Amino acid sequence: MRSLFLLAALIPAALSAQGNITGTVRSAAEGSARPITLDEAIKLARENSPQMISARNNIDANEATVRTRKSAFLPTLSGSLSSSWGAGQVFDNKGDIVTRNNVTPWNWSRRISANWLIFDGGDRNFQLRAARANVEAAEANETAAEFSVAYSVAQQYYAALAARESRSAAVTALAEAEQNLRAAIGRIAAGAATRSDSLRSVISVGNQQLAVLTAENDLQNANAALTRLVGTPFGVTAADADTALAPVVPDSTLFASYLETSPAVLSAKASVTASTASVRSSRTDYWPTLSTSYGITNNIADTSFNLWQGRTLQNKSFGLSMSIPIFNGLGREETVQRAKITEMNARASLRDAQMLAHQQLVQYLGQLKLAQARIAIQQASLEAAQEDLRVQQQRYSLGASTQLELLTTQTQLNSARYNLVNARYQVRIAKAQLEQLLGREIR
């Protein structure tokens, strides 16, 4: 019996020490992390994310292709400047080798020429159209990348909020477990309870201490992941101001109207446009091409090396040519067939992207509605569990209830708290999934 009272005396001191350790860990976990809002985190991630940088560079590359396709309508211009020196031996009329006396051993040539493709069956137009469609696809992919990055950030941001809420619930549960332990110790001292009551209470306190440490670890992990996503040299964490959960009114008709402008569907549509232009471009191989050229050449022979000759002999040339493809070993037919296959695949991908968008909209709206309904139920369950615990604590103090019944009620209350935290997290995630799908923010 004496050892039992010694245990009862040492337990509060141990709990106080554990609480100090937990407070120190919590201070270290959040003291080194800078709180930022969700909007700030998403903005930083969009600036620093490799996925976003790659998407922006892809747009630049496709825009450069558009400029190249436009320049194909302009004539090409080239120039050249050359010089050569010649001397040596020749055979004379008698067949003897004599040294050639070249008065002007240096030969100079300057030429400037222009070539212009007049007609190519419309190939340049179709290639330009395909290049512009690729830019549209790249822009749609950039929007998709923006909301993909935002969703990844939101997941870790909301995980940090959930961990913080779980820690708050665990701290509250720890205080209640300590209160139950003190009540058990008091009843043991009065001879109204058995030793098993105190042992169950000690285990309950230890479990809640473990829950606090687990929530702290989850918060640190979420902060580390969030810091990597935003790309800052300092640690960041979710701001307390974003803890409030604004209700979302899911309008399925309105959201369905956004699907045709969602990033995935826009990208698929642009791919169809580009593949259709490629088919038309491949068919231009059956058409003749018409081109013209113009050139000016200056030639002169001189006695010495001179970089630029002022007086030269000038020759001008003009050419007009037409090329008619007759047979190239069925290469054109293969090119057209491959282009058609690409177009059919693109149309199939567009149809699947539209249907997938509708499927995901139904799925995400359902998840959002269920999560919001679950919040109301879990809040009611939490209030009921709190009232049950209050009643059980009073009954236990009066000896009308057992320690096992009290701990069971405490466990139910803890579950209600964590279920509410999880329901709030699921609402936030469902909202982020809808924003990623639609490519726009939902307020």
Short mmCIF file of C-alpha atoms in Angstrom, two decimals:
data_model
loop_
_atom_site.label_atom_id
_atom_site.label_comp_id
_atom_site.label_asym_id
_atom_site.label_seq_id
_atom_site.Cartn_x
_atom_site.Cartn_y
_atom_site.Cartn_z
CA MET A 1 0.00 0.00 0.00
CA ARG A 2 2.89 2.33 0.77
CA SER A 3 4.34 1.81 -2.72
CA LEU A 4 0.99 2.75 -4.21
CA PHE A 5 0.96 6.07 -2.37
CA LEU A 6 4.56 6.67 -3.47
CA LEU A 7 3.46 6.09 -7.06
CA ALA A 8 0.58 8.50 -6.62
CA ALA A 9 2.96 11.13 -5.28
CA LEU A 10 5.47 10.76 -8.11
CA ILE A 11 2.97 10.75 -10.99
CA PRO A 12 2.04 14.50 -10.86
CA ALA A 13 5.72 15.47 -10.88
CA ALA A 14 6.36 13.23 -13.87
CA LEU A 15 3.37 14.68 -15.71
CA SER A 16 4.58 18.20 -15.01
CA ALA A 17 8.02 17.37 -16.35
CA GLN A 18 6.53 15.75 -19.44
CA GLY A 19 4.37 18.83 -20.00
CA ASN A 20 7.44 21.07 -19.83
CA ILE A 21 9.23 18.86 -22.35
CA THR A 22 6.23 18.96 -24.69
CA GLY A 23 6.04 22.74 -24.39
CA THR A 24 9.74 23.01 -25.22
CA VAL A 25 9.32 20.80 -28.30
CA ARG A 26 6.33 22.85 -29.43
CA SER A 27 8.25 26.09 -29.02
CA ALA A 28 11.18 24.71 -31.02
CA ALA A 29 8.89 23.35 -33.74
CA GLU A 30 7.05 26.59 -34.42
CA GLY A 31 9.56 29.12 -33.14
CA SER A 32 11.92 28.48 -36.07
CA ALA A 33 9.13 28.44 -38.67
CA ARG A 34 7.71 31.66 -40.10
CA PRO A 35 3.90 31.70 -40.33
CA ILE A 36 2.59 32.53 -43.81
CA THR A 37 -0.88 32.54 -45.31
CA LEU A 38 -2.00 29.98 -47.87
CA ASP A 39 -2.06 32.63 -50.62
CA GLU A 40 1.54 33.60 -49.82
CA ALA A 41 2.63 29.96 -49.82
CA ILE A 42 1.00 29.32 -53.21
CA LYS A 43 2.53 32.48 -54.68
CA LEU A 44 6.03 31.51 -53.53
CA ALA A 45 5.60 27.94 -54.77
CA ARG A 46 4.48 29.13 -58.20
CA GLU A 47 7.59 31.30 -58.43
CA ASN A 48 10.06 28.65 -57.29
CA SER A 49 8.55 25.31 -58.29
CA PRO A 50 10.56 23.39 -60.94
CA GLN A 51 7.24 22.30 -62.42
CA MET A 52 6.20 25.93 -62.95
CA ILE A 53 9.59 26.95 -64.31
CA SER A 54 9.44 24.09 -66.81
CA ALA A 55 5.90 25.08 -67.85
CA ARG A 56 6.92 28.71 -68.43
CA ASN A 57 9.99 27.64 -70.40
CA ASN A 58 7.79 25.39 -72.53
CA ILE A 59 5.66 28.40 -73.45
CA ASP A 60 8.76 30.39 -74.40
CA ALA A 61 10.02 27.53 -76.56
CA ASN A 62 6.71 27.23 -78.41
CA GLU A 63 6.50 31.00 -78.90
CA ALA A 64 9.97 30.88 -80.46
CA THR A 65 8.63 28.21 -82.84
CA VAL A 66 5.77 30.54 -83.79
CA ARG A 67 8.25 33.29 -84.65
CA THR A 68 10.22 30.84 -86.76
CA ARG A 69 7.06 29.77 -88.62
CA LYS A 70 6.20 33.41 -89.32
CA SER A 71 9.67 34.11 -90.68
CA ALA A 72 9.16 31.32 -93.23
CA PHE A 73 6.91 33.72 -95.19
CA LEU A 74 9.84 36.13 -95.65
CA PRO A 75 12.61 35.76 -98.25
CA THR A 76 15.97 34.46 -97.11
CA LEU A 77 18.98 36.70 -97.59
CA SER A 78 22.60 35.58 -97.70
CA GLY A 79 25.96 37.13 -98.58
CA SER A 80 29.47 35.89 -99.20
CA LEU A 81 32.96 37.34 -99.60
CA SER A 82 35.81 35.20 -100.91
CA SER A 83 39.34 35.59 -102.21
CA SER A 84 41.81 33.17 -103.80
CA TRP A 85 45.43 33.34 -104.93
CA GLY A 86 46.83 31.31 -107.80
CA ALA A 87 50.36 30.77 -109.21
CA GLY A 88 52.47 27.84 -110.45
CA GLN A 89 53.90 26.10 -113.50
CA VAL A 90 52.41 25.19 -116.90
CA PHE A 91 53.46 23.38 -120.10
CA ASP A 92 54.40 25.59 -123.04
CA ASN A 93 53.81 24.78 -126.71
CA LYS A 94 56.97 22.67 -126.81
CA GLY A 95 55.94 20.61 -123.83
CA ASP A 96 58.46 22.20 -121.50
CA ILE A 97 57.52 23.21 -117.95
CA VAL A 98 57.70 26.94 -117.43
CA THR A 99 56.75 29.17 -114.50
CA ARG A 100 53.51 30.97 -115.00
CA ASN A 101 53.74 34.71 -114.79
CA ASN A 102 50.33 35.66 -113.34
CA VAL A 103 50.01 39.43 -113.31
CA THR A 104 46.86 39.36 -111.20
CA PRO A 105 47.15 36.34 -108.87
CA TRP A 106 44.36 37.46 -106.51
CA ASN A 107 40.75 36.71 -107.46
CA TRP A 108 38.00 38.37 -105.46
CA SER A 109 34.31 37.57 -105.36
CA ARG A 110 31.43 39.26 -103.48
CA ARG A 111 27.87 37.95 -103.67
CA ILE A 112 24.52 38.76 -102.14
CA SER A 113 21.46 36.66 -102.92
CA ALA A 114 17.81 36.39 -101.92
CA ASN A 115 15.47 33.41 -102.18
CA TRP A 116 11.72 33.49 -101.70
CA LEU A 117 9.31 30.58 -101.58
CA ILE A 118 6.19 31.85 -103.31
CA PHE A 119 3.87 28.85 -103.04
CA ASP A 120 4.16 25.63 -101.04
CA GLY A 121 0.59 24.37 -101.03
CA GLY A 122 -0.19 26.17 -97.76
CA ASP A 123 2.32 24.20 -95.71
CA ARG A 124 3.65 27.28 -93.94
CA ASN A 125 0.13 28.35 -92.93
CA PHE A 126 -0.66 24.98 -91.43
CA GLN A 127 2.67 24.79 -89.61
CA LEU A 128 2.04 28.26 -88.17
CA ARG A 129 -1.44 27.17 -87.08
CA ALA A 130 -0.01 24.08 -85.41
CA ALA A 131 2.66 26.15 -83.65
CA ARG A 132 0.06 28.56 -82.29
CA ALA A 133 -2.03 25.62 -81.07
CA ASN A 134 1.03 24.27 -79.28
CA VAL A 135 1.39 27.63 -77.54
CA GLU A 136 -2.24 27.37 -76.40
CA ALA A 137 -1.59 23.86 -75.14
CA ALA A 138 1.52 25.05 -73.29
CA GLU A 139 -0.46 27.89 -71.69
CA ALA A 140 -3.16 25.44 -70.61
CA ASN A 141 -0.47 23.18 -69.17
CA GLU A 142 0.95 26.15 -67.30
CA THR A 143 -2.46 26.80 -65.75
CA ALA A 144 -2.70 23.11 -64.88
CA ALA A 145 0.77 23.30 -63.32
CA GLU A 146 -0.26 26.37 -61.32
CA PHE A 147 -3.18 24.57 -59.70
CA SER A 148 -1.25 21.32 -59.38
CA VAL A 149 1.39 23.20 -57.40
CA ALA A 150 -1.35 24.98 -55.44
CA TYR A 151 -2.93 21.62 -54.59
CA SER A 152 0.40 20.20 -53.39
CA VAL A 153 0.97 23.28 -51.25
CA ALA A 154 -2.59 23.15 -49.91
CA GLN A 155 -2.15 19.51 -48.90
CA GLN A 156 0.89 20.28 -46.74
CA TYR A 157 -0.58 23.55 -45.52
CA TYR A 158 -3.79 21.85 -44.42
CA ALA A 159 -1.75 18.99 -42.96
CA ALA A 160 0.03 21.55 -40.78
CA LEU A 161 -3.32 23.02 -39.71
CA ALA A 162 -4.67 19.54 -38.98
CA ALA A 163 -1.56 18.65 -36.96
CA ARG A 164 -1.92 21.85 -34.97
CA GLU A 165 -5.60 21.14 -34.32
CA SER A 166 -4.73 17.55 -33.37
CA ARG A 167 -2.09 18.82 -30.97
CA SER A 168 -4.62 21.16 -29.37
CA ALA A 169 -7.07 18.26 -29.02
CA ALA A 170 -4.31 16.05 -27.58
CA VAL A 171 -3.30 18.71 -25.05
CA THR A 172 -6.92 19.05 -23.94
CA ALA A 173 -7.27 15.29 -23.70
CA LEU A 174 -4.03 15.13 -21.72
CA ALA A 175 -5.38 17.64 -19.21
CA GLU A 176 -8.55 15.60 -18.86
CA ALA A 177 -6.54 12.40 -18.42
CA GLU A 178 -4.48 14.06 -15.70
CA GLN A 179 -7.68 15.18 -14.03
CA ASN A 180 -8.97 11.60 -14.12
CA LEU A 181 -5.67 10.38 -12.68
CA ARG A 182 -5.88 12.82 -9.79
CA ALA A 183 -9.45 11.68 -9.14
CA ALA A 184 -8.33 8.05 -9.13
CA ILE A 185 -5.49 8.85 -6.74
CA GLY A 186 -7.95 10.62 -4.45
CA ARG A 187 -10.32 7.68 -4.44
CA ILE A 188 -7.48 5.24 -3.79
CA ALA A 189 -6.36 7.36 -0.88
CA ALA A 190 -9.91 7.27 0.46
CA GLY A 191 -10.04 3.50 -0.03
CA ALA A 192 -12.90 3.78 -2.54
CA ALA A 193 -10.99 2.49 -5.58
CA THR A 194 -8.58 -0.28 -6.50
CA ARG A 195 -5.01 -0.12 -7.72
CA SER A 196 -6.14 -0.93 -11.30
CA ASP A 197 -7.90 2.46 -11.44
CA SER A 198 -4.62 4.31 -11.04
CA LEU A 199 -2.83 2.03 -13.51
CA ARG A 200 -5.49 2.60 -16.17
CA SER A 201 -5.27 6.33 -15.54
CA VAL A 202 -1.48 6.29 -15.88
CA ILE A 203 -1.77 4.45 -19.19
CA SER A 204 -4.36 6.97 -20.39
CA VAL A 205 -2.05 9.85 -19.51
CA GLY A 206 0.85 8.16 -21.31
CA ASN A 207 -1.26 7.63 -24.42
CA GLN A 208 -2.24 11.29 -24.50
CA GLN A 209 1.37 12.35 -24.03
CA LEU A 210 2.22 10.16 -27.00
CA ALA A 211 -0.63 11.77 -28.97
CA VAL A 212 0.83 15.23 -28.24
CA LEU A 213 4.28 14.14 -29.41
CA THR A 214 2.79 12.52 -32.51
CA ALA A 215 0.95 15.72 -33.41
CA GLU A 216 4.20 17.68 -32.88
CA ASN A 217 6.05 15.31 -35.20
CA ASP A 218 3.29 15.57 -37.84
CA LEU A 219 3.46 19.36 -37.63
CA GLN A 220 7.23 19.39 -38.09
CA ASN A 221 6.98 17.07 -41.08
CA ALA A 222 4.25 19.20 -42.65
CA ASN A 223 6.31 22.36 -42.07
CA ALA A 224 9.37 20.76 -43.68
CA ALA A 225 7.36 19.63 -46.72
CA LEU A 226 5.72 23.05 -47.03
CA THR A 227 9.10 24.77 -46.86
CA ARG A 228 10.42 22.63 -49.70
CA LEU A 229 7.39 23.39 -51.86
CA VAL A 230 7.57 27.17 -51.38
CA GLY A 231 11.34 27.12 -51.90
CA THR A 232 12.30 29.53 -49.11
CA PRO A 233 15.68 29.41 -47.31
CA PHE A 234 13.85 29.63 -43.96
CA GLY A 235 11.23 27.36 -42.46
CA VAL A 236 7.55 28.23 -42.85
CA THR A 237 4.33 27.05 -41.27
CA ALA A 238 0.61 27.65 -41.65
CA ALA A 239 -0.70 30.89 -40.18
CA ASP A 240 -3.27 30.73 -37.38
CA ALA A 241 -5.45 33.17 -39.34
CA ASP A 242 -6.17 30.42 -41.90
CA THR A 243 -7.57 28.07 -39.26
CA ALA A 244 -11.10 29.38 -39.88
CA LEU A 245 -13.01 27.20 -42.33
CA ALA A 246 -15.31 29.13 -44.65
CA PRO A 247 -18.32 27.13 -45.91
CA VAL A 248 -18.43 26.31 -49.63
CA VAL A 249 -21.73 26.16 -51.49
CA PRO A 250 -21.21 23.47 -54.17
CA ASP A 251 -23.10 24.50 -57.31
CA SER A 252 -22.83 21.51 -59.65
CA THR A 253 -24.42 23.37 -62.59
CA LEU A 254 -22.03 26.30 -62.29
CA PHE A 255 -18.98 24.08 -61.82
CA ALA A 256 -19.99 21.93 -64.81
CA SER A 257 -19.99 25.04 -67.00
CA TYR A 258 -16.34 25.61 -66.03
CA LEU A 259 -15.20 22.19 -67.25
CA GLU A 260 -14.82 23.17 -70.92
CA THR A 261 -12.31 25.83 -69.88
CA SER A 262 -10.49 23.60 -67.40
CA PRO A 263 -6.74 23.23 -68.03
CA ALA A 264 -6.91 19.54 -68.98
CA VAL A 265 -9.71 20.04 -71.50
CA LEU A 266 -8.12 23.18 -73.00
CA SER A 267 -4.81 21.35 -73.43
CA ALA A 268 -6.57 18.44 -75.14
CA LYS A 269 -8.45 20.80 -77.46
CA ALA A 270 -5.22 22.55 -78.43
CA SER A 271 -3.63 19.18 -79.18
CA VAL A 272 -6.53 18.37 -81.54
CA THR A 273 -6.08 21.71 -83.30
CA ALA A 274 -2.35 21.14 -83.70
CA SER A 275 -2.80 17.58 -84.99
CA THR A 276 -5.47 18.71 -87.49
CA ALA A 277 -3.10 21.37 -88.81
CA SER A 278 -0.36 18.73 -89.08
CA VAL A 279 -2.64 16.56 -91.23
CA ARG A 280 -3.26 19.45 -93.61
CA SER A 281 0.43 20.25 -93.62
CA SER A 282 1.30 16.68 -94.59
CA ARG A 283 -1.09 16.83 -97.57
CA THR A 284 0.75 19.82 -99.04
CA ASP A 285 3.50 17.43 -100.13
CA TYR A 286 1.27 16.59 -103.11
CA TRP A 287 1.32 20.20 -104.31
CA PRO A 288 4.06 21.77 -106.46
CA THR A 289 6.29 24.43 -104.92
CA LEU A 290 7.16 27.70 -106.62
CA SER A 291 10.19 29.78 -105.63
CA THR A 292 12.25 32.65 -107.01
CA SER A 293 15.79 33.85 -106.45
CA TYR A 294 17.83 36.95 -107.18
CA GLY A 295 21.57 37.53 -106.80
CA ILE A 296 24.32 40.06 -107.46
CA THR A 297 27.93 38.92 -107.83
CA ASN A 298 31.04 41.12 -108.07
CA ASN A 299 34.28 39.63 -109.41
CA ILE A 300 37.74 41.14 -109.96
CA ALA A 301 41.33 40.02 -110.33
CA ASP A 302 44.00 42.07 -108.57
CA THR A 303 47.75 42.13 -108.12
CA SER A 304 47.72 42.33 -104.30
CA PHE A 305 45.68 41.43 -101.27
CA ASN A 306 42.97 44.01 -100.69
CA LEU A 307 40.06 43.35 -98.35
CA TRP A 308 37.58 45.41 -100.31
CA GLN A 309 37.82 46.25 -103.98
CA GLY A 310 36.10 49.40 -105.09
CA ARG A 311 36.00 48.65 -108.78
CA THR A 312 34.57 45.27 -109.78
CA LEU A 313 32.76 43.46 -112.53
CA GLN A 314 29.13 42.97 -111.61
CA ASN A 315 26.87 40.08 -112.62
CA LYS A 316 23.15 39.82 -111.83
CA SER A 317 20.98 36.72 -111.84
CA PHE A 318 17.30 36.00 -111.49
CA GLY A 319 15.67 32.58 -111.25
CA LEU A 320 12.17 31.19 -111.10
CA SER A 321 11.70 27.51 -110.39
CA MET A 322 8.89 25.10 -109.80
CA SER A 323 9.18 21.65 -108.26
CA ILE A 324 6.52 19.03 -108.89
CA PRO A 325 6.59 15.91 -106.66
CA ILE A 326 5.69 12.84 -108.68
CA PHE A 327 6.78 9.81 -106.67
CA ASN A 328 8.93 9.59 -103.54
CA GLY A 329 8.58 5.96 -102.55
CA LEU A 330 5.24 6.39 -100.72
CA GLY A 331 6.87 8.69 -98.17
CA ARG A 332 4.05 11.22 -98.48
CA GLU A 333 1.41 8.59 -97.92
CA GLU A 334 3.14 7.40 -94.76
CA THR A 335 3.44 10.96 -93.46
CA VAL A 336 -0.26 11.64 -94.08
CA GLN A 337 -1.29 8.37 -92.44
CA ARG A 338 0.81 9.02 -89.35
CA ALA A 339 -0.62 12.53 -89.08
CA LYS A 340 -4.16 11.15 -89.30
CA ILE A 341 -3.42 8.61 -86.58
CA THR A 342 -2.08 11.37 -84.35
CA GLU A 343 -5.25 13.39 -84.96
CA MET A 344 -7.49 10.43 -84.11
CA ASN A 345 -5.52 9.82 -80.91
CA ALA A 346 -5.81 13.48 -79.98
CA ARG A 347 -9.58 13.47 -80.51
CA ALA A 348 -9.90 10.32 -78.41
CA SER A 349 -7.79 11.95 -75.67
CA LEU A 350 -10.01 15.05 -75.79
CA ARG A 351 -13.16 12.97 -75.41
CA ASP A 352 -11.62 11.07 -72.51
CA ALA A 353 -10.41 14.30 -70.87
CA GLN A 354 -13.93 15.75 -71.03
CA MET A 355 -15.49 12.61 -69.58
CA LEU A 356 -12.81 12.34 -66.90
CA ALA A 357 -13.41 15.97 -65.93
CA HIS A 358 -17.14 15.26 -65.48
CA GLN A 359 -16.35 12.13 -63.49
CA GLN A 360 -13.94 13.96 -61.19
CA LEU A 361 -16.39 16.82 -60.75
CA VAL A 362 -19.04 14.40 -59.49
CA GLN A 363 -16.48 12.70 -57.26
CA TYR A 364 -15.01 15.88 -55.76
CA LEU A 365 -18.42 17.52 -55.26
CA GLY A 366 -19.61 14.40 -53.48
CA GLN A 367 -16.53 14.38 -51.26
CA LEU A 368 -17.03 18.07 -50.44
CA LYS A 369 -20.70 17.63 -49.57
CA LEU A 370 -20.00 14.57 -47.42
CA ALA A 371 -17.12 16.26 -45.63
CA GLN A 372 -19.18 19.36 -44.86
CA ALA A 373 -22.06 17.22 -43.62
CA ARG A 374 -19.60 15.20 -41.55
CA ILE A 375 -18.40 18.38 -39.83
CA ALA A 376 -21.88 19.15 -38.52
CA ILE A 377 -22.30 15.57 -37.30
CA GLN A 378 -18.86 15.48 -35.67
CA GLN A 379 -19.47 18.80 -33.92
CA ALA A 380 -22.68 17.39 -32.44
CA SER A 381 -20.86 14.18 -31.51
CA LEU A 382 -18.13 16.20 -29.82
CA GLU A 383 -20.63 18.16 -27.73
CA ALA A 384 -22.39 14.93 -26.74
CA ALA A 385 -19.08 13.26 -25.82
CA GLN A 386 -18.04 16.26 -23.71
CA GLU A 387 -21.31 16.12 -21.84
CA ASP A 388 -20.94 12.35 -21.34
CA LEU A 389 -17.46 12.85 -19.91
CA ARG A 390 -18.68 15.53 -17.51
CA VAL A 391 -21.42 13.22 -16.27
CA GLN A 392 -19.07 10.25 -15.94
CA GLN A 393 -16.54 12.33 -14.00
CA GLN A 394 -19.22 13.36 -11.53
CA ARG A 395 -20.51 9.80 -11.21
CA TYR A 396 -16.99 8.47 -10.71
CA SER A 397 -16.25 11.02 -8.00
CA LEU A 398 -19.46 9.89 -6.24
CA GLY A 399 -18.60 6.23 -6.68
CA ALA A 400 -21.54 5.58 -9.00
CA SER A 401 -19.32 4.71 -11.98
CA THR A 402 -16.18 2.67 -12.58
CA GLN A 403 -12.84 3.82 -13.89
CA LEU A 404 -13.32 1.67 -16.98
CA GLU A 405 -16.56 3.49 -17.84
CA LEU A 406 -14.82 6.83 -17.35
CA LEU A 407 -11.90 5.88 -19.59
CA THR A 408 -14.27 4.53 -22.24
CA THR A 409 -16.10 7.86 -22.27
CA GLN A 410 -12.77 9.67 -22.46
CA THR A 411 -11.73 7.54 -25.44
CA GLN A 412 -14.99 8.33 -27.21
CA LEU A 413 -14.42 12.04 -26.63
CA ASN A 414 -10.89 11.84 -28.03
CA SER A 415 -12.17 10.02 -31.11
CA ALA A 416 -14.82 12.71 -31.61
CA ARG A 417 -12.14 15.40 -31.46
CA TYR A 418 -9.90 13.69 -34.01
CA ASN A 419 -12.86 12.88 -36.27
CA LEU A 420 -13.76 16.58 -36.31
CA VAL A 421 -10.17 17.51 -37.18
CA ASN A 422 -10.17 14.95 -39.99
CA ALA A 423 -13.53 16.20 -41.31
CA ARG A 424 -12.20 19.76 -41.47
CA TYR A 425 -9.10 18.50 -43.29
CA GLN A 426 -11.23 16.57 -45.79
CA VAL A 427 -13.31 19.68 -46.56
CA ARG A 428 -10.17 21.67 -47.28
CA ILE A 429 -8.71 18.92 -49.48
CA ALA A 430 -11.96 18.47 -51.44
CA LYS A 431 -12.08 22.21 -52.10
CA ALA A 432 -8.44 22.18 -53.28
CA GLN A 433 -9.19 19.23 -55.58
CA LEU A 434 -12.07 21.13 -57.17
CA GLU A 435 -9.85 24.16 -57.73
CA GLN A 436 -7.21 21.99 -59.37
CA LEU A 437 -9.80 20.39 -61.64
CA LEU A 438 -11.52 23.63 -62.69
CA GLY A 439 -8.36 25.73 -62.88
CA ARG A 440 -9.86 28.54 -60.81
CA GLU A 441 -10.27 29.47 -57.18
CA ILE A 442 -13.48 28.69 -55.33
CA ARG A 443 -14.62 31.18 -52.74
#
